[in-house]
Amino acid sequence: MQQLKGIKILLVDDEPNIVQFLELGLQNEGFEVQTANDGMTAISMMKQFQPHVAILDVMMPGMDGFEVCRMIKKTENVAVIMLTAKDEVDDRVKGLTLGADDYMIKPFSFEELLARIYARVRNQFPNLFGEVVIGKFNIDDRRKEIKLENRVLELSPTEYELLKFLVVNHGLVLSKTVILDKVWGYDFGGEENIVEVYIRALRDKLNDKNHQIIRTLRGLGYRVDLV
């Protein structure tokens, strides 16, 4: 399990059942959580609480999540994950345009939310962590070192970044295009099959002969399952 004690999350939703469920789950994971049931309250809490992550419901009475996102992104260094019950492309585009860092469609799994929170914190607040434990993996960004069950893996710089990206986003299906963008960079001019080459190398170093750690989903991409 990820060890993320000390990370502060502001949860903003006007549905009491959702707030109660998420608040309890996040607290059990070691997060410090405060909640608000409307946009104005959320904005007033930002300065005092100074969360690392704000989880905003889009559909709220009065000030909606889009407006809250727009206002807090002007002045606060906070990662924003937006929640919506509507799977509308226009909504996702609008949220991302206003500065949202991620977007989730209700209903969603709690494990996926954790993975997305972790990814956002790692990207935006890397100095908060030395060594991070995720399942049987230990990731030490300062040493650029990954251990599996306390065994140091001999990784090239690219292998390190690829494995870290896969593990941080464990449980999520990651396409080759997304992997290329996040690991090699959007301006990479090579072929997509380089991802397959590096995945094979990682499986060898993980002794993952049966693909139980890094799984291939045909036509979709790859997913890391924690062991």
Short mmCIF file of C-alpha atoms in Angstrom, two decimals:
data_model
loop_
_atom_site.label_atom_id
_atom_site.label_comp_id
_atom_site.label_asym_id
_atom_site.label_seq_id
_atom_site.Cartn_x
_atom_site.Cartn_y
_atom_site.Cartn_z
CA MET A 1 0.00 0.00 0.00
CA GLN A 2 1.17 3.53 -0.72
CA GLN A 3 2.58 5.42 2.25
CA LEU A 4 1.44 9.02 1.88
CA LYS A 5 1.01 10.34 5.40
CA GLY A 6 0.93 14.13 5.67
CA ILE A 7 -0.71 14.78 2.31
CA LYS A 8 -3.67 17.13 2.64
CA ILE A 9 -6.83 16.69 0.56
CA LEU A 10 -9.82 19.00 0.27
CA LEU A 11 -12.93 17.07 -0.76
CA VAL A 12 -15.76 19.16 -2.23
CA ASP A 13 -19.10 17.49 -3.01
CA ASP A 14 -22.71 18.20 -2.09
CA GLU A 15 -23.66 14.49 -1.79
CA PRO A 16 -23.24 13.52 1.90
CA ASN A 17 -22.95 9.78 1.23
CA ILE A 18 -20.10 10.26 -1.23
CA VAL A 19 -18.31 12.69 1.09
CA GLN A 20 -18.59 10.33 4.05
CA PHE A 21 -17.36 7.32 2.08
CA LEU A 22 -14.41 9.10 0.50
CA GLU A 23 -13.43 10.97 3.65
CA LEU A 24 -13.27 7.76 5.69
CA GLY A 25 -11.38 5.88 2.99
CA LEU A 26 -8.82 8.64 2.46
CA GLN A 27 -8.26 9.08 6.18
CA ASN A 28 -7.67 5.33 6.50
CA GLU A 29 -4.95 5.69 3.85
CA GLY A 30 -3.18 8.29 6.00
CA PHE A 31 -4.32 11.48 4.27
CA GLU A 32 -5.36 14.59 6.19
CA VAL A 33 -8.83 15.38 4.84
CA GLN A 34 -11.17 18.35 5.12
CA THR A 35 -14.53 18.59 3.37
CA ALA A 36 -16.84 21.23 1.96
CA ASN A 37 -20.32 20.84 0.44
CA ASP A 38 -20.30 23.96 -1.74
CA GLY A 39 -17.90 26.02 -3.80
CA MET A 40 -17.78 29.17 -1.68
CA THR A 41 -16.89 27.18 1.44
CA ALA A 42 -14.18 25.37 -0.48
CA ILE A 43 -12.57 28.60 -1.65
CA SER A 44 -12.63 30.07 1.85
CA MET A 45 -10.90 26.93 3.19
CA MET A 46 -8.08 26.95 0.65
CA LYS A 47 -5.83 29.57 2.27
CA GLN A 48 -6.06 28.16 5.77
CA PHE A 49 -5.89 24.45 4.94
CA GLN A 50 -3.54 24.69 1.92
CA PRO A 51 -4.32 21.23 0.49
CA HIS A 52 -2.03 19.42 -1.91
CA VAL A 53 -5.04 17.98 -3.78
CA ALA A 54 -8.57 19.30 -4.25
CA ILE A 55 -11.22 16.81 -5.37
CA LEU A 56 -14.07 18.83 -6.87
CA ASP A 57 -17.52 17.66 -7.89
CA VAL A 58 -18.64 19.45 -11.05
CA MET A 59 -22.37 19.58 -10.36
CA MET A 60 -22.95 21.61 -7.20
CA PRO A 61 -25.62 24.23 -6.42
CA GLY A 62 -24.51 27.82 -6.70
CA MET A 63 -20.86 27.88 -7.72
CA ASP A 64 -20.06 24.74 -9.70
CA GLY A 65 -16.80 22.83 -9.74
CA PHE A 66 -15.60 24.52 -12.93
CA GLU A 67 -15.75 27.95 -11.32
CA VAL A 68 -14.10 26.72 -8.13
CA CYS A 69 -11.30 25.20 -10.20
CA ARG A 70 -10.82 28.42 -12.16
CA MET A 71 -10.62 30.55 -9.03
CA ILE A 72 -8.29 28.37 -6.97
CA LYS A 73 -5.91 27.73 -9.85
CA LYS A 74 -5.34 31.48 -10.12
CA THR A 75 -3.69 31.70 -6.72
CA GLU A 76 -3.07 28.25 -5.23
CA ASN A 77 -0.53 25.53 -5.93
CA VAL A 78 -2.94 22.63 -5.74
CA ALA A 79 -3.60 19.58 -7.91
CA VAL A 80 -7.26 19.44 -8.96
CA ILE A 81 -9.14 16.23 -9.69
CA MET A 82 -12.66 16.83 -10.96
CA LEU A 83 -15.56 14.40 -10.47
CA THR A 84 -18.64 14.23 -12.65
CA ALA A 85 -21.57 11.91 -13.24
CA LYS A 86 -21.61 12.86 -16.91
CA ASP A 87 -19.28 11.28 -19.44
CA GLU A 88 -19.24 14.33 -21.67
CA VAL A 89 -16.17 15.24 -23.73
CA ASP A 90 -17.07 18.94 -23.56
CA ASP A 91 -17.11 18.79 -19.75
CA ARG A 92 -13.70 17.15 -19.64
CA VAL A 93 -12.24 19.65 -22.08
CA LYS A 94 -13.72 22.57 -20.12
CA GLY A 95 -12.32 21.31 -16.82
CA LEU A 96 -8.85 20.72 -18.23
CA THR A 97 -8.89 24.11 -19.95
CA LEU A 98 -9.63 25.78 -16.61
CA GLY A 99 -6.60 24.12 -15.05
CA ALA A 100 -7.88 20.77 -13.75
CA ASP A 101 -5.13 18.15 -13.56
CA ASP A 102 -7.33 15.08 -13.86
CA TYR A 103 -10.93 14.03 -14.42
CA MET A 104 -12.92 11.05 -13.14
CA ILE A 105 -16.38 9.84 -14.12
CA LYS A 106 -18.77 8.60 -11.41
CA PRO A 107 -19.02 5.83 -10.44
CA PHE A 108 -15.32 5.06 -10.02
CA SER A 109 -13.29 2.66 -7.92
CA PHE A 110 -11.62 3.93 -4.77
CA GLU A 111 -8.35 2.25 -5.82
CA GLU A 112 -8.36 4.20 -9.07
CA LEU A 113 -8.90 7.45 -7.18
CA LEU A 114 -5.94 6.62 -4.93
CA ALA A 115 -3.77 5.94 -7.96
CA ARG A 116 -4.72 9.26 -9.52
CA ILE A 117 -4.14 11.18 -6.28
CA TYR A 118 -0.75 9.58 -5.93
CA ALA A 119 0.18 10.39 -9.55
CA ARG A 120 -0.85 14.02 -9.16
CA VAL A 121 1.08 14.47 -5.90
CA ARG A 122 4.18 12.81 -7.34
CA ASN A 123 4.07 15.10 -10.38
CA GLN A 124 3.33 18.36 -8.55
CA PHE A 125 5.02 17.88 -5.17
CA PRO A 126 8.01 15.58 -5.80
CA ASN A 127 10.00 17.03 -2.89
CA LEU A 128 7.52 15.63 -0.38
CA PHE A 129 8.88 12.16 -0.87
CA GLY A 130 12.09 10.31 -0.43
CA GLU A 131 11.24 6.64 -0.68
CA VAL A 132 7.66 5.68 -1.46
CA VAL A 133 6.23 2.20 -0.89
CA ILE A 134 3.67 0.89 -3.38
CA GLY A 135 2.80 -2.75 -2.84
CA LYS A 136 6.10 -4.66 -2.92
CA PHE A 137 7.87 -1.84 -4.77
CA ASN A 138 10.03 0.84 -3.10
CA ILE A 139 10.59 3.90 -5.28
CA ASP A 140 13.35 6.32 -4.24
CA ASP A 141 13.35 9.32 -6.58
CA ARG A 142 16.37 10.91 -4.94
CA ARG A 143 18.52 7.85 -5.57
CA LYS A 144 16.69 6.98 -8.82
CA GLU A 145 16.32 3.49 -7.44
CA ILE A 146 13.49 0.95 -7.40
CA LYS A 147 13.41 -2.15 -5.23
CA LEU A 148 11.12 -5.15 -5.58
CA GLU A 149 10.77 -7.00 -2.27
CA ASN A 150 13.94 -5.18 -1.08
CA ARG A 151 15.92 -6.30 -4.14
CA VAL A 152 17.48 -3.37 -5.98
CA LEU A 153 16.65 -3.53 -9.69
CA GLU A 154 19.44 -2.65 -12.09
CA LEU A 155 17.66 -0.17 -14.35
CA SER A 156 18.72 2.27 -17.03
CA PRO A 157 17.37 5.83 -16.64
CA THR A 158 14.59 5.16 -19.16
CA GLU A 159 13.73 1.81 -17.56
CA TYR A 160 13.51 3.57 -14.20
CA GLU A 161 11.12 6.23 -15.50
CA LEU A 162 8.99 3.66 -17.31
CA LEU A 163 8.69 1.30 -14.35
CA LYS A 164 7.98 4.20 -11.99
CA PHE A 165 5.21 5.46 -14.29
CA LEU A 166 3.65 2.00 -14.54
CA VAL A 167 3.82 1.33 -10.79
CA VAL A 168 2.58 4.79 -9.74
CA ASN A 169 -0.43 4.27 -12.03
CA HIS A 170 -0.97 0.65 -11.02
CA GLY A 171 -4.41 -0.72 -11.80
CA LEU A 172 -4.87 1.67 -14.74
CA VAL A 173 -4.63 0.61 -18.38
CA LEU A 174 -1.93 2.70 -20.05
CA SER A 175 -1.78 2.85 -23.83
CA LYS A 176 1.49 2.99 -25.75
CA THR A 177 0.68 6.54 -26.78
CA VAL A 178 0.24 7.66 -23.18
CA ILE A 179 3.44 5.87 -22.12
CA LEU A 180 5.43 7.46 -24.93
CA ASP A 181 4.08 10.90 -24.03
CA LYS A 182 4.78 10.60 -20.30
CA VAL A 183 8.11 8.71 -20.39
CA TRP A 184 9.76 9.66 -23.68
CA GLY A 185 8.06 13.04 -24.16
CA TYR A 186 5.44 14.34 -26.57
CA ASP A 187 8.09 15.29 -29.15
CA PHE A 188 9.55 11.77 -29.35
CA GLY A 189 10.02 10.93 -33.01
CA GLY A 190 10.64 7.19 -32.77
CA GLU A 191 8.42 4.16 -33.21
CA GLU A 192 5.77 2.94 -30.75
CA ASN A 193 7.38 -0.51 -30.66
CA ILE A 194 10.15 0.89 -28.46
CA VAL A 195 7.63 0.56 -25.60
CA GLU A 196 7.39 -3.19 -26.25
CA VAL A 197 11.19 -3.47 -26.22
CA TYR A 198 11.45 -1.76 -22.84
CA ILE A 199 8.52 -3.71 -21.38
CA ARG A 200 10.30 -6.96 -22.30
CA ALA A 201 13.47 -5.72 -20.61
CA LEU A 202 11.57 -4.78 -17.46
CA ARG A 203 9.84 -8.16 -17.32
CA ASP A 204 13.23 -9.86 -17.48
CA LYS A 205 14.55 -7.76 -14.61
CA LEU A 206 11.38 -8.31 -12.56
CA ASN A 207 11.51 -12.05 -13.29
CA ASP A 208 7.97 -11.58 -14.59
CA LYS A 209 8.00 -14.52 -16.99
CA ASN A 210 4.24 -15.10 -16.81
CA HIS A 211 3.37 -11.39 -17.08
CA GLN A 212 1.73 -11.36 -13.66
CA ILE A 213 3.16 -7.96 -12.76
CA ILE A 214 3.12 -6.10 -16.09
CA ARG A 215 0.06 -7.36 -17.96
CA THR A 216 -0.61 -6.83 -21.64
CA LEU A 217 -4.18 -5.96 -22.64
CA ARG A 218 -4.37 -6.57 -26.37
CA GLY A 219 -5.29 -3.49 -28.32
CA LEU A 220 -5.35 -1.36 -25.16
CA GLY A 221 -1.91 -1.23 -23.57
CA TYR A 222 -0.35 -2.33 -20.27
CA ARG A 223 -1.39 -2.50 -16.64
CA VAL A 224 0.68 -3.17 -13.53
CA ASP A 225 -0.93 -5.41 -10.93
CA LEU A 226 0.61 -5.19 -7.48
CA VAL A 227 1.88 -8.51 -6.22
#
